[in-house]
Amino acid sequence: MKLFFALAFIVAACSNSPSENVDFVSSDFEVVQEIPISRQEAPPSDSKLLSPEISQKLVRSGGINFQSEDLEKDFQQIKGMLGRYEAYLENETQNNDQFRKSYNLSIRVPSDRYDSLLNAISGIAFRVENKYSNVDDVTERYYDLQSRIQNKLELEKRYREILYKANEVKDILEIERNLNEVRTDIEMMEGQFNYLSKQIKFSLIQVQFYEELPYELNSDKKKGFWVRIINALDNGWQVFLTVFVGLVTLWPFYIAGAMVFILVMYLRRKNKSHS
């Protein structure tokens, strides 16, 4: 009977907020275990949550756009810097057209070396066009996620303890269903927490640089005189064929025009004969 009441309280606790779940389930589970009140631990006070041990969590990001005199040389220089600053290349894109060629790089670097690497990249630029930095304070989000994960883990622990004592199949199935829901929530929040921790630990630098290409004449214009004459004759013939084919496609209009012309001439002659 105690197990049944404990399960009912836990199911009700799942609908509450994460911070309430742990306290609610904890108090109900004490009924099953019959733990004396003197052995319970008091919840952490607000003063403890705001202790100096909580450090500020910042996400730093930035980038630089610049013109390069030698694109491949600068690219190799940037790659050579990564090892010295314990950074790594997260993404690389290269673009080429007839006017310029360029690189777009996404670099992750330890936060304490962010400024040093960004300044080092600026030093190799031929002409810096844009340079920017951003800082996002994620302290509240970081510790909120951490607290919610801890609460969910405690709730999962309580479920497992009660599952160990369950005898009825109905109770076991109900507890396992709730356990799966809690485990899904934990995995989702842990994924968010790990991604946020990575952003805090490794800052992001977006590097975009390009090299202008010299203008080149069309290869056809570099050919000899007679070759150009032959090309011109061929182009003229192709134009003539295109126009001729276009005129042929208008044949329905020619027939309609001829019929209108014949009708007009017939009417004019008929009018003259009457006059």
Coordinates of N, CA and C in Angstrom, one line a residue, residues 54-253:
I54 N 30.0 30.5 -8.0 CA 29.4 30.6 -9.3 C 30.1 31.6 -10.1
S55 N 30.8 31.2 -11.2 CA 31.5 32.1 -12.0 C 30.7 32.5 -13.2
Q56 N 31.0 33.6 -13.8 CA 30.3 34.1 -14.9 C 30.7 33.3 -16.2
K57 N 29.6 33.0 -17.0 CA 29.8 32.2 -18.2 C 29.5 33.1 -19.4
L58 N 30.6 33.2 -20.2 CA 30.5 34.1 -21.4 C 30.7 33.3 -22.7
V59 N 30.0 33.6 -23.7 CA 30.2 33.0 -25.1 C 30.7 34.2 -25.9
R60 N 31.9 34.0 -26.4 CA 32.6 35.0 -27.2 C 32.6 34.6 -28.7
S61 N 32.3 35.5 -29.6 CA 32.4 35.2 -31.0 C 32.7 36.5 -31.8
G62 N 33.2 36.3 -33.0 CA 33.6 37.4 -33.7 C 34.1 37.0 -35.1
G63 N 34.7 37.9 -35.8 CA 35.1 37.6 -37.2 C 35.9 38.7 -37.8
I64 N 36.4 38.4 -39.0 CA 37.2 39.4 -39.7 C 37.1 39.2 -41.2
N65 N 36.9 40.2 -42.0 CA 36.8 40.2 -43.4 C 38.0 41.0 -44.0
F66 N 38.8 40.4 -44.9 CA 39.9 41.2 -45.4 C 40.3 40.8 -46.8
Q67 N 41.0 41.7 -47.5 CA 41.5 41.4 -48.9 C 42.9 40.8 -48.8
S68 N 43.1 39.9 -49.6 CA 44.4 39.2 -49.6 C 45.2 39.5 -50.9
E69 N 46.5 39.5 -50.8 CA 47.3 39.6 -52.0 C 47.6 38.2 -52.6
D70 N 47.8 37.2 -51.7 CA 48.0 35.9 -52.1 C 47.1 35.0 -51.3
L71 N 46.0 34.5 -51.8 CA 45.0 33.8 -51.1 C 45.5 32.5 -50.5
E72 N 46.2 31.7 -51.3 CA 46.6 30.4 -50.8 C 47.7 30.5 -49.7
K73 N 48.6 31.5 -49.9 CA 49.6 31.8 -48.9 C 49.0 32.1 -47.5
D74 N 48.0 33.0 -47.6 CA 47.3 33.5 -46.3 C 46.6 32.3 -45.7
F75 N 45.9 31.5 -46.6 CA 45.2 30.3 -46.1 C 46.1 29.4 -45.3
Q76 N 47.3 29.1 -45.9 CA 48.3 28.2 -45.2 C 48.8 28.8 -43.9
Q77 N 49.0 30.2 -43.9 CA 49.4 30.8 -42.7 C 48.4 30.7 -41.6
I78 N 47.1 30.8 -41.9 CA 46.1 30.7 -40.9 C 46.0 29.3 -40.4
K79 N 46.1 28.3 -41.3 CA 46.1 26.9 -40.8 C 47.3 26.6 -39.9
G80 N 48.4 27.3 -40.2 CA 49.6 27.1 -39.4 C 49.5 27.7 -38.0
M81 N 48.6 28.7 -37.9 CA 48.4 29.3 -36.5 C 47.6 28.5 -35.6
L82 N 46.7 27.6 -36.2 CA 45.7 26.9 -35.3 C 46.4 26.1 -34.3
G83 N 47.5 25.4 -34.6 CA 48.1 24.5 -33.6 C 48.7 25.3 -32.5
R84 N 49.3 26.5 -32.8 CA 49.9 27.3 -31.8 C 48.9 27.8 -30.8
Y85 N 47.7 28.1 -31.2 CA 46.6 28.6 -30.3 C 45.6 27.5 -29.9
E86 N 46.0 26.3 -30.1 CA 45.1 25.1 -29.7 C 43.7 25.3 -30.3
A87 N 43.6 25.8 -31.5 CA 42.4 26.0 -32.2 C 42.2 24.9 -33.3
Y88 N 41.0 24.9 -33.9 CA 40.8 23.9 -34.9 C 39.8 24.5 -35.9
L89 N 39.9 24.0 -37.2 CA 39.0 24.5 -38.2 C 37.7 23.7 -38.2
E90 N 36.6 24.4 -37.9 CA 35.3 23.7 -37.9 C 34.7 23.6 -39.2
N91 N 34.9 24.6 -40.1 CA 34.2 24.6 -41.4 C 35.1 25.4 -42.4
E92 N 35.1 24.9 -43.6 CA 35.9 25.6 -44.7 C 35.1 25.6 -46.0
T93 N 35.0 26.8 -46.6 CA 34.3 26.9 -47.9 C 35.2 27.7 -48.8
Q94 N 35.4 27.3 -50.1 CA 36.1 28.0 -51.1 C 35.3 28.3 -52.2
N95 N 35.4 29.6 -52.7 CA 34.6 30.1 -53.9 C 35.5 30.7 -54.9
N96 N 35.2 30.4 -56.2 CA 36.0 31.0 -57.3 C 35.0 31.4 -58.4
D97 N 35.3 32.6 -58.9 CA 34.6 33.1 -60.1 C 35.7 33.8 -61.0
Q98 N 35.2 34.5 -62.1 CA 36.1 35.1 -63.0 C 36.7 36.4 -62.4
F99 N 36.2 36.9 -61.3 CA 36.6 38.2 -60.8 C 37.5 38.0 -59.5
R100 N 37.1 37.0 -58.7 CA 37.8 36.8 -57.4 C 37.7 35.4 -57.0
K101 N 38.6 35.0 -56.0 CA 38.5 33.7 -55.3 C 38.6 34.0 -53.9
S102 N 37.9 33.2 -53.1 CA 37.8 33.5 -51.6 C 37.7 32.3 -50.8
Y103 N 37.9 32.5 -49.5 CA 37.8 31.4 -48.4 C 36.8 31.9 -47.4
N104 N 36.0 31.1 -46.9 CA 35.2 31.3 -45.7 C 35.5 30.2 -44.6
L105 N 36.1 30.7 -43.5 CA 36.5 29.7 -42.5 C 35.8 29.9 -41.2
S106 N 35.4 28.8 -40.5 CA 34.9 28.9 -39.1 C 35.9 28.2 -38.2
I107 N 36.4 29.0 -37.3 CA 37.5 28.5 -36.4 C 37.0 28.5 -35.0
R108 N 37.3 27.4 -34.2 CA 37.1 27.3 -32.8 C 38.4 27.4 -32.1
V109 N 38.4 28.3 -31.1 CA 39.7 28.6 -30.3 C 39.3 28.7 -28.9
P110 N 40.2 28.2 -27.9 CA 39.9 28.4 -26.5 C 39.6 29.8 -26.2
S111 N 38.7 30.1 -25.3 CA 38.2 31.4 -25.1 C 39.3 32.4 -24.6
D112 N 40.3 31.8 -23.8 CA 41.4 32.7 -23.3 C 42.4 33.0 -24.4
R113 N 42.3 32.4 -25.6 CA 43.2 32.7 -26.7 C 42.5 33.3 -27.9
Y114 N 41.3 33.7 -27.7 CA 40.4 34.3 -28.7 C 41.1 35.6 -29.3
D115 N 41.4 36.5 -28.4 CA 41.9 37.8 -28.8 C 43.2 37.6 -29.5
S116 N 44.1 36.8 -29.0 CA 45.4 36.6 -29.6 C 45.3 36.1 -31.0
L117 N 44.5 35.1 -31.2 CA 44.3 34.5 -32.6 C 43.7 35.5 -33.5
L118 N 42.7 36.2 -33.1 CA 42.0 37.2 -34.0 C 43.0 38.3 -34.4
N119 N 43.9 38.8 -33.4 CA 44.9 39.8 -33.8 C 45.9 39.2 -34.7
A120 N 46.3 37.9 -34.5 CA 47.3 37.3 -35.4 C 46.8 37.2 -36.8
I121 N 45.5 36.9 -37.0 CA 45.0 36.8 -38.3 C 44.9 38.2 -38.9
S122 N 44.6 39.2 -38.1 CA 44.5 40.6 -38.6 C 45.9 41.0 -39.1
G123 N 47.0 40.5 -38.5 CA 48.3 40.9 -38.9 C 48.7 40.4 -40.3
I124 N 48.1 39.4 -40.8 CA 48.5 38.9 -42.2 C 47.7 39.5 -43.3
A125 N 46.6 40.3 -42.9 CA 45.7 40.8 -43.9 C 46.4 41.9 -44.7
F126 N 46.1 41.9 -46.0 CA 46.5 43.0 -46.9 C 45.7 44.3 -46.6
R127 N 44.4 44.1 -46.5 CA 43.5 45.3 -46.2 C 42.3 44.7 -45.4
V128 N 42.2 45.1 -44.1 CA 41.1 44.7 -43.3 C 39.9 45.5 -43.7
E129 N 38.8 44.9 -44.0 CA 37.5 45.6 -44.4 C 36.5 45.6 -43.2
N130 N 36.6 44.6 -42.4 CA 35.6 44.5 -41.3 C 36.2 43.6 -40.2
K131 N 36.0 44.0 -38.9 CA 36.5 43.2 -37.8 C 35.5 43.5 -36.6
Y132 N 35.0 42.4 -36.0 CA 34.0 42.6 -35.0 C 34.1 41.5 -34.0
S133 N 33.5 41.8 -32.8 CA 33.5 40.8 -31.7 C 32.2 41.0 -30.9
N134 N 31.7 39.9 -30.4 CA 30.5 39.9 -29.6 C 30.7 39.0 -28.3
V135 N 30.0 39.4 -27.2 CA 30.1 38.7 -25.9 C 28.7 38.5 -25.5
D136 N 28.3 37.2 -25.2 CA 27.0 36.9 -24.7 C 27.1 36.3 -23.3
D137 N 26.4 36.9 -22.4 CA 26.4 36.4 -21.0 C 25.4 35.3 -20.9
V138 N 25.8 34.0 -20.7 CA 24.9 32.9 -20.6 C 24.9 32.3 -19.2
T139 N 25.4 33.1 -18.2 CA 25.5 32.5 -16.8 C 24.2 31.9 -16.3
E140 N 23.1 32.7 -16.4 CA 21.8 32.3 -15.9 C 21.4 31.0 -16.6
R141 N 21.5 31.0 -17.9 CA 21.1 29.8 -18.7 C 21.9 28.5 -18.3
Y142 N 23.2 28.8 -18.1 CA 24.1 27.7 -17.8 C 23.7 27.0 -16.5
Y143 N 23.6 27.8 -15.4 CA 23.3 27.2 -14.1 C 21.9 26.7 -14.0
D144 N 21.0 27.3 -14.8 CA 19.6 26.8 -14.8 C 19.5 25.4 -15.4
L145 N 20.2 25.2 -16.5 CA 20.3 23.9 -17.1 C 20.9 22.9 -16.2
Q146 N 22.0 23.3 -15.5 CA 22.7 22.4 -14.6 C 21.8 22.0 -13.5
S147 N 21.1 23.0 -12.9 CA 20.2 22.7 -11.8 C 19.0 21.8 -12.2
R148 N 18.5 22.0 -13.4 CA 17.4 21.2 -13.9 C 17.8 19.8 -14.2
I149 N 19.0 19.6 -14.7 CA 19.6 18.2 -14.9 C 19.7 17.5 -13.6
Q150 N 20.3 18.2 -12.6 CA 20.5 17.6 -11.3 C 19.1 17.1 -10.6
N151 N 18.1 18.0 -10.8 CA 16.8 17.7 -10.3 C 16.2 16.5 -11.0
K152 N 16.4 16.4 -12.3 CA 15.9 15.3 -13.0 C 16.6 14.0 -12.7
L153 N 17.9 14.1 -12.4 CA 18.7 12.9 -12.1 C 18.2 12.4 -10.7
E154 N 17.9 13.3 -9.8 CA 17.5 12.9 -8.5 C 16.1 12.2 -8.6
L155 N 15.2 12.8 -9.5 CA 13.9 12.2 -9.7 C 14.0 10.8 -10.3
E156 N 15.0 10.7 -11.2 CA 15.2 9.3 -11.8 C 15.7 8.3 -10.7
K157 N 16.5 8.8 -9.8 CA 17.0 7.9 -8.8 C 15.9 7.4 -7.9
R158 N 14.9 8.4 -7.5 CA 13.8 8.0 -6.7 C 12.9 7.0 -7.4
Y159 N 12.7 7.2 -8.7 CA 11.9 6.2 -9.4 C 12.5 4.8 -9.4
R160 N 13.8 4.8 -9.6 CA 14.5 3.5 -9.6 C 14.4 2.8 -8.2
E161 N 14.5 3.6 -7.2 CA 14.4 3.0 -5.8 C 13.0 2.4 -5.6
I162 N 12.0 3.1 -6.0 CA 10.6 2.6 -5.9 C 10.4 1.4 -6.8
L163 N 10.9 1.5 -8.0 CA 10.8 0.4 -9.0 C 11.4 -0.9 -8.4
Y164 N 12.4 -0.8 -7.6 CA 13.1 -2.0 -7.0 C 12.1 -2.6 -6.0
K165 N 11.3 -1.8 -5.4 CA 10.4 -2.4 -4.4 C 9.0 -2.7 -4.9
A166 N 8.7 -2.4 -6.2 CA 7.4 -2.7 -6.7 C 7.2 -4.2 -7.0
N167 N 6.0 -4.6 -6.7 CA 5.6 -6.0 -6.9 C 4.6 -6.2 -8.0
E168 N 3.6 -5.3 -8.1 CA 2.5 -5.4 -9.0 C 3.0 -5.0 -10.4
V169 N 2.5 -5.7 -11.4 CA 2.9 -5.5 -12.8 C 2.4 -4.1 -13.2
K170 N 1.2 -3.7 -12.8 CA 0.7 -2.4 -13.1 C 1.6 -1.3 -12.6
D171 N 2.0 -1.4 -11.4 CA 2.9 -0.4 -10.8 C 4.3 -0.4 -11.5
I172 N 4.8 -1.5 -11.9 CA 6.1 -1.6 -12.6 C 6.0 -0.9 -13.9
L173 N 4.9 -1.2 -14.7 CA 4.8 -0.5 -16.0 C 4.6 1.0 -15.9
E174 N 3.9 1.4 -14.9 CA 3.7 2.9 -14.7 C 5.0 3.6 -14.3
I175 N 5.8 3.0 -13.5 CA 7.0 3.5 -13.1 C 8.0 3.6 -14.2
E176 N 8.1 2.5 -15.0 CA 9.0 2.4 -16.2 C 8.6 3.5 -17.2
R177 N 7.3 3.7 -17.4 CA 6.9 4.8 -18.3 C 7.4 6.1 -17.9
N178 N 7.2 6.4 -16.6 CA 7.7 7.7 -16.1 C 9.2 7.8 -16.1
L179 N 9.9 6.7 -15.9 CA 11.3 6.7 -16.0 C 11.8 7.0 -17.4
N180 N 11.1 6.5 -18.4 CA 11.5 6.8 -19.8 C 11.3 8.3 -20.1
E181 N 10.2 8.9 -19.6 CA 10.0 10.3 -19.8 C 11.1 11.1 -19.2
V182 N 11.4 10.8 -17.9 CA 12.5 11.5 -17.2 C 13.8 11.3 -17.9
R183 N 14.1 10.1 -18.4 CA 15.4 9.9 -19.1 C 15.5 10.7 -20.4
T184 N 14.3 10.8 -21.1 CA 14.3 11.6 -22.3 C 14.6 13.1 -22.0
D185 N 14.0 13.6 -21.0 CA 14.2 15.0 -20.6 C 15.7 15.2 -20.2
I186 N 16.3 14.2 -19.5 CA 17.7 14.4 -19.1 C 18.6 14.4 -20.3
E187 N 18.4 13.5 -21.3 CA 19.2 13.5 -22.4 C 19.1 14.7 -23.3
M188 N 17.9 15.3 -23.4 CA 17.7 16.5 -24.1 C 18.4 17.7 -23.4
M189 N 18.3 17.8 -22.1 CA 18.9 18.9 -21.4 C 20.4 18.7 -21.4
E190 N 20.9 17.5 -21.3 CA 22.3 17.3 -21.3 C 22.9 17.7 -22.6
G191 N 22.2 17.4 -23.7 CA 22.7 17.8 -25.0 C 22.8 19.3 -25.1
Q192 N 21.8 20.1 -24.6 CA 21.8 21.5 -24.6 C 23.0 22.0 -23.7
F193 N 23.1 21.4 -22.6 CA 24.2 21.8 -21.7 C 25.6 21.6 -22.3
N194 N 25.8 20.4 -22.9 CA 27.1 20.1 -23.5 C 27.4 21.1 -24.6
Y195 N 26.4 21.4 -25.5 CA 26.6 22.4 -26.6 C 26.9 23.8 -26.0
L196 N 26.2 24.2 -25.0 CA 26.5 25.5 -24.4 C 27.9 25.5 -23.7
S197 N 28.3 24.4 -23.1 CA 29.6 24.3 -22.5 C 30.7 24.5 -23.6
K198 N 30.4 23.8 -24.7 CA 31.4 23.9 -25.8 C 31.5 25.4 -26.3
Q199 N 30.4 26.1 -26.4 CA 30.5 27.5 -26.9 C 31.2 28.3 -25.9
I200 N 31.1 28.0 -24.6 CA 31.8 28.8 -23.6 C 33.3 28.5 -23.6
K201 N 33.6 27.3 -23.8 CA 35.0 26.9 -23.8 C 35.8 27.3 -25.0
F202 N 35.1 27.1 -26.2 CA 35.7 27.4 -27.5 C 34.9 28.6 -28.2
S203 N 35.6 29.7 -28.3 CA 35.0 30.8 -29.0 C 35.0 30.6 -30.5
L204 N 34.1 31.3 -31.2 CA 34.0 31.1 -32.7 C 34.6 32.3 -33.4
I205 N 35.4 32.1 -34.4 CA 35.9 33.2 -35.2 C 35.6 32.9 -36.7
Q206 N 34.9 33.8 -37.3 CA 34.5 33.6 -38.7 C 35.5 34.5 -39.6
V207 N 36.2 33.8 -40.5 CA 37.2 34.5 -41.3 C 36.8 34.4 -42.7
Q208 N 36.7 35.6 -43.4 CA 36.3 35.7 -44.8 C 37.4 36.5 -45.5
F209 N 38.1 36.0 -46.4 CA 39.1 36.7 -47.2 C 39.1 36.3 -48.6
Y210 N 39.5 37.3 -49.5 CA 39.4 37.1 -50.9 C 40.7 37.7 -51.6
E211 N 40.8 37.3 -52.9 CA 41.9 37.8 -53.7 C 41.3 38.2 -55.0
E212 N 41.5 39.5 -55.5 CA 41.0 40.0 -56.7 C 41.8 39.3 -57.9
L213 N 41.2 38.9 -58.9 CA 41.9 38.3 -60.1 C 42.0 39.3 -61.2
P214 N 43.2 39.3 -61.9 CA 43.4 40.3 -63.0 C 42.5 40.0 -64.1
Y215 N 42.1 41.1 -64.8 CA 41.2 40.9 -66.0 C 41.9 40.3 -67.1
E216 N 41.3 39.3 -67.8 CA 41.8 38.6 -68.9 C 40.9 38.7 -70.1
L217 N 41.4 39.0 -71.3 CA 40.6 39.1 -72.5 C 40.1 37.7 -72.8
N218 N 38.9 37.7 -73.5 CA 38.3 36.5 -74.0 C 39.3 35.8 -74.9
S219 N 39.4 34.4 -74.8 CA 40.3 33.7 -75.6 C 40.1 33.8 -77.1
D220 N 38.8 34.0 -77.5 CA 38.5 34.2 -78.9 C 39.1 35.4 -79.5
K221 N 39.3 36.5 -78.7 CA 39.9 37.7 -79.2 C 41.4 37.6 -79.3
K222 N 42.0 36.6 -78.8 CA 43.4 36.4 -78.9 C 43.8 35.6 -80.2
K223 N 42.8 35.1 -81.0 CA 43.2 34.3 -82.1 C 43.6 35.2 -83.3
G224 N 44.1 34.5 -84.3 CA 44.6 35.3 -85.5 C 43.5 35.9 -86.3
F225 N 43.9 36.7 -87.3 CA 43.0 37.5 -88.1 C 42.0 36.5 -88.9
W226 N 42.6 35.6 -89.7 CA 41.8 34.7 -90.5 C 40.9 33.8 -89.7
V227 N 41.4 33.4 -88.5 CA 40.5 32.6 -87.7 C 39.3 33.4 -87.2
R228 N 39.5 34.7 -86.9 CA 38.4 35.5 -86.5 C 37.5 35.8 -87.6
I229 N 38.0 35.9 -88.9 CA 37.1 36.1 -90.0 C 36.2 34.9 -90.2
I230 N 36.8 33.7 -90.1 CA 36.0 32.4 -90.3 C 35.0 32.3 -89.2
N231 N 35.3 32.7 -88.0 CA 34.4 32.7 -86.9 C 33.2 33.7 -87.1
A232 N 33.6 34.9 -87.7 CA 32.6 35.9 -88.0 C 31.6 35.4 -89.0
L233 N 32.1 34.7 -90.1 CA 31.3 34.2 -91.2 C 30.4 33.1 -90.6
D234 N 30.9 32.2 -89.7 CA 30.1 31.2 -89.1 C 29.0 31.8 -88.2
N235 N 29.4 32.8 -87.5 CA 28.4 33.5 -86.6 C 27.3 34.1 -87.4
G236 N 27.7 34.7 -88.6 CA 26.7 35.4 -89.5 C 25.7 34.3 -90.1
W237 N 26.3 33.2 -90.5 CA 25.4 32.1 -91.0 C 24.5 31.6 -90.0
Q238 N 25.0 31.5 -88.8 CA 24.1 31.0 -87.7 C 23.0 32.0 -87.4
V239 N 23.3 33.3 -87.5 CA 22.3 34.3 -87.3 C 21.2 34.3 -88.4
F240 N 21.7 34.1 -89.7 CA 20.8 34.0 -90.8 C 19.8 32.8 -90.6
L241 N 20.4 31.7 -90.2 CA 19.5 30.5 -90.0 C 18.5 30.7 -88.9
T242 N 19.0 31.4 -87.9 CA 18.0 31.7 -86.8 C 16.9 32.6 -87.2
V243 N 17.2 33.6 -88.0 CA 16.2 34.5 -88.5 C 15.2 33.8 -89.4
F244 N 15.8 33.0 -90.3 CA 15.0 32.3 -91.3 C 14.0 31.3 -90.6
V245 N 14.5 30.6 -89.7 CA 13.7 29.6 -88.9 C 12.6 30.4 -88.2
G246 N 12.9 31.6 -87.7 CA 11.9 32.4 -87.0 C 10.8 32.9 -87.9
L247 N 11.2 33.2 -89.2 CA 10.2 33.7 -90.1 C 9.3 32.5 -90.6
V248 N 9.9 31.3 -90.7 CA 9.1 30.1 -91.1 C 8.1 29.8 -90.0
T249 N 8.4 30.0 -88.8 CA 7.4 29.7 -87.7 C 6.2 30.6 -87.8
L250 N 6.3 31.7 -88.6 CA 5.2 32.7 -88.6 C 4.2 32.4 -89.8
W251 N 4.3 31.2 -90.4 CA 3.5 30.9 -91.6 C 2.0 31.0 -91.4
P252 N 1.4 30.8 -90.2 CA 0.0 31.0 -90.1 C -0.4 32.4 -90.4
F253 N 0.5 33.4 -90.0 CA 0.2 34.8 -90.1 C 0.2 35.1 -91.6

